[in-house]
Tab-separated table of C-alpha atoms in Angstrom:
chain	number	residue	atom	x	y	z
D	1	MET	CA	-11.935	16.387	-3.633
D	2	SER	CA	-9.171	14.194	-3.853
D	3	LYS	CA	-10.120	10.402	-4.807
D	4	ILE	CA	-7.699	7.924	-2.970
D	5	ALA	CA	-7.578	4.169	-3.429
D	6	VAL	CA	-6.178	2.034	-0.643
D	7	VAL	CA	-5.399	-1.242	-2.451
D	8	TYR	CA	-4.321	-4.044	-0.219
D	9	TRP	CA	-3.787	-7.733	0.319
D	10	SER	CA	-4.221	-9.293	3.659
D	11	GLY	CA	-3.972	-12.996	5.002
D	12	THR	CA	-4.491	-12.568	8.864
D	13	GLY	CA	-6.156	-9.092	9.074
D	14	ASN	CA	-3.043	-7.025	10.028
D	15	THR	CA	-2.664	-5.294	6.747
D	16	GLN	CA	-6.265	-4.875	6.405
D	17	ALA	CA	-6.546	-2.952	9.812
D	18	MET	CA	-3.541	-0.800	8.475
D	19	ALA	CA	-5.716	-0.010	5.266
D	20	ALA	CA	-8.727	0.834	7.235
D	21	SER	CA	-6.440	3.457	9.083
D	22	VAL	CA	-5.022	4.810	5.773
D	23	ALA	CA	-8.594	5.210	4.614
D	24	ASP	CA	-9.616	7.037	7.444
D	25	GLY	CA	-6.700	9.465	7.442
D	26	ALA	CA	-7.502	10.187	3.646
D	27	LYS	CA	-11.196	11.010	4.609
D	28	GLU	CA	-10.207	13.058	7.930
D	29	ASN	CA	-8.260	15.224	5.411
D	30	GLY	CA	-11.453	15.540	3.070
D	31	ALA	CA	-10.603	12.863	0.513
D	32	GLU	CA	-12.844	10.342	-0.777
D	33	ALA	CA	-11.247	7.116	0.116
D	34	VAL	CA	-12.032	3.535	-1.501
D	35	MET	CA	-10.519	0.534	0.040
D	36	LEU	CA	-10.211	-2.265	-2.552
D	37	THR	CA	-8.537	-5.871	-2.505
D	38	ALA	CA	-5.901	-6.648	-4.850
D	39	VAL	CA	-8.361	-8.884	-6.613
D	40	GLU	CA	-10.614	-5.872	-7.005
D	41	PHE	CA	-8.173	-3.605	-8.387
D	42	ASP	CA	-6.476	-3.580	-11.972
D	43	SER	CA	-4.332	-1.299	-13.932
D	44	SER	CA	-7.358	-0.063	-15.681
D	45	MET	CA	-8.438	1.766	-12.714
D	46	MET	CA	-5.040	3.640	-11.893
D	47	ASP	CA	-6.202	7.025	-13.832
D	48	SER	CA	-9.587	6.941	-11.673
D	49	PHE	CA	-7.515	7.818	-8.742
D	50	ASP	CA	-5.643	11.062	-7.470
D	51	ALA	CA	-3.232	8.925	-5.320
D	52	ILE	CA	-3.044	5.237	-4.238
D	53	ALA	CA	-1.838	3.810	-1.106
D	54	PHE	CA	-0.719	-0.069	-1.874
D	55	GLY	CA	-0.579	-2.308	1.321
D	56	CYS	CA	0.955	-5.846	1.532
D	57	PRO	CA	2.701	-8.083	4.220
D	58	SER	CA	5.781	-9.584	3.598
D	59	MET	CA	5.455	-13.357	2.418
D	60	GLY	CA	7.914	-16.096	1.807
D	61	ALA	CA	11.470	-14.891	1.789
D	62	GLU	CA	10.472	-11.204	2.240
D	63	GLU	CA	8.582	-10.569	-0.939
D	64	LEU	CA	4.999	-9.464	-1.965
D	65	GLU	CA	2.247	-11.856	-1.843
D	66	GLU	CA	2.598	-13.714	-4.991
D	67	SER	CA	-0.706	-15.179	-6.208
D	68	GLU	CA	-3.062	-12.011	-5.968
D	69	PHE	CA	-1.064	-8.985	-5.034
D	70	ALA	CA	2.368	-9.191	-6.973
D	71	PRO	CA	0.513	-9.751	-10.486
D	72	MET	CA	-1.763	-6.812	-9.659
D	73	PHE	CA	0.760	-4.756	-8.675
D	74	GLN	CA	3.035	-5.500	-11.581
D	75	SER	CA	0.269	-4.850	-13.942
D	76	CYS	CA	0.017	-1.414	-12.475
D	77	GLU	CA	3.783	-0.574	-12.734
D	78	ALA	CA	3.547	0.912	-16.196
D	79	LYS	CA	1.085	3.703	-14.881
D	80	LEU	CA	3.253	4.630	-11.686
D	81	PRO	CA	5.294	7.507	-13.271
D	82	GLY	CA	4.319	10.673	-11.676
D	83	LYS	CA	1.482	8.992	-9.608
D	84	LYS	CA	1.320	9.909	-5.975
D	85	ILE	CA	1.623	6.639	-3.832
D	86	ALA	CA	2.344	5.372	-0.355
D	87	LEU	CA	3.155	1.808	0.855
D	88	PHE	CA	2.442	-0.104	3.827
D	89	GLY	CA	2.339	-3.686	5.272
D	90	SER	CA	3.081	-5.917	8.175
D	91	TYR	CA	5.695	-8.583	8.567
D	92	GLY	CA	6.219	-11.658	10.973
D	93	TRP	CA	9.992	-12.170	10.251
D	94	GLY	CA	12.853	-10.556	8.747
D	95	ASP	CA	14.024	-6.775	8.743
D	96	GLY	CA	11.736	-5.111	6.482
D	97	GLU	CA	13.716	-6.080	3.326
D	98	TRP	CA	10.511	-6.553	1.266
D	99	MET	CA	9.428	-2.786	1.849
D	100	ARG	CA	12.885	-1.508	0.778
D	101	ASN	CA	12.872	-3.375	-2.303
D	102	TRP	CA	9.346	-2.463	-3.103
D	103	GLU	CA	10.158	1.095	-2.548
D	104	GLU	CA	13.069	0.922	-4.865
D	105	ILE	CA	10.940	-0.541	-7.328
D	106	CYS	CA	8.428	2.098	-7.121
D	107	ARG	CA	11.146	5.066	-7.511
D	108	ASN	CA	12.563	3.323	-10.421
D	109	ASP	CA	9.236	3.193	-11.995
D	110	GLY	CA	8.917	6.965	-11.601
D	111	ALA	CA	6.295	6.905	-8.720
D	112	GLU	CA	6.117	9.852	-6.241
D	113	ILE	CA	6.304	8.345	-2.923
D	114	VAL	CA	4.628	10.805	-0.681
D	115	CYS	CA	5.642	9.785	2.619
D	116	ASP	CA	7.594	7.182	4.600
D	117	SER	CA	6.457	3.729	4.196
D	118	VAL	CA	4.945	2.053	7.389
D	119	ILE	CA	5.765	-1.284	8.473
D	120	CYS	CA	4.817	-3.281	11.587
D	121	ASN	CA	5.709	-6.469	13.100
D	122	GLU	CA	2.411	-8.654	13.468
D	123	ALA	CA	-0.723	-6.900	14.293
D	124	PRO	CA	-0.509	-2.949	14.017
D	125	ASP	CA	-0.240	-1.104	17.533
D	126	ASP	CA	-1.576	2.157	18.143
D	127	ASP	CA	1.536	3.910	16.740
D	128	ALA	CA	1.431	1.951	13.488
D	129	LEU	CA	-2.036	2.734	13.038
D	130	SER	CA	-1.537	6.423	13.742
D	131	SER	CA	1.173	6.242	11.196
D	132	CYS	CA	-1.231	4.614	8.566
D	133	ARG	CA	-3.574	7.608	9.201
D	134	ALA	CA	-0.748	9.964	8.335
D	135	ILE	CA	-0.317	8.286	5.028
D	136	GLY	CA	-3.945	8.497	4.177
D	137	LYS	CA	-3.496	12.415	5.218
D	138	ALA	CA	-0.382	12.936	3.061
D	139	LEU	CA	-1.997	11.426	-0.061
D	140	VAL	CA	-4.535	14.063	-0.055
């Protein structure tokens, strides 16, 4: 059985709702899925999971949340080569630049991004939640 981590930061609950759908998709495909906030996860846990979904909303000038999520993610970057991952998050402004930048960082780090990232404006609608379930399934 695959073991999937769904690691996220959420300020308003939008990205948390997306994370729950990712976890549901992984479970529907027979995996064990564990939801963890950015403060509950660190690089020492990377090897304990077959795949990881990282979720973070766009903050500031279209960047990852800088006090909890970005430091945690940066500490994990050394363990990304060959790791199956997926990315998701919500935004309130901009055009998704933070996600494109984040994807490029992950590719440059050697991560295996298993599916298209999911972004949504503000609260996730049914289509976004369905796409998040698909992320969970793709990680299995």
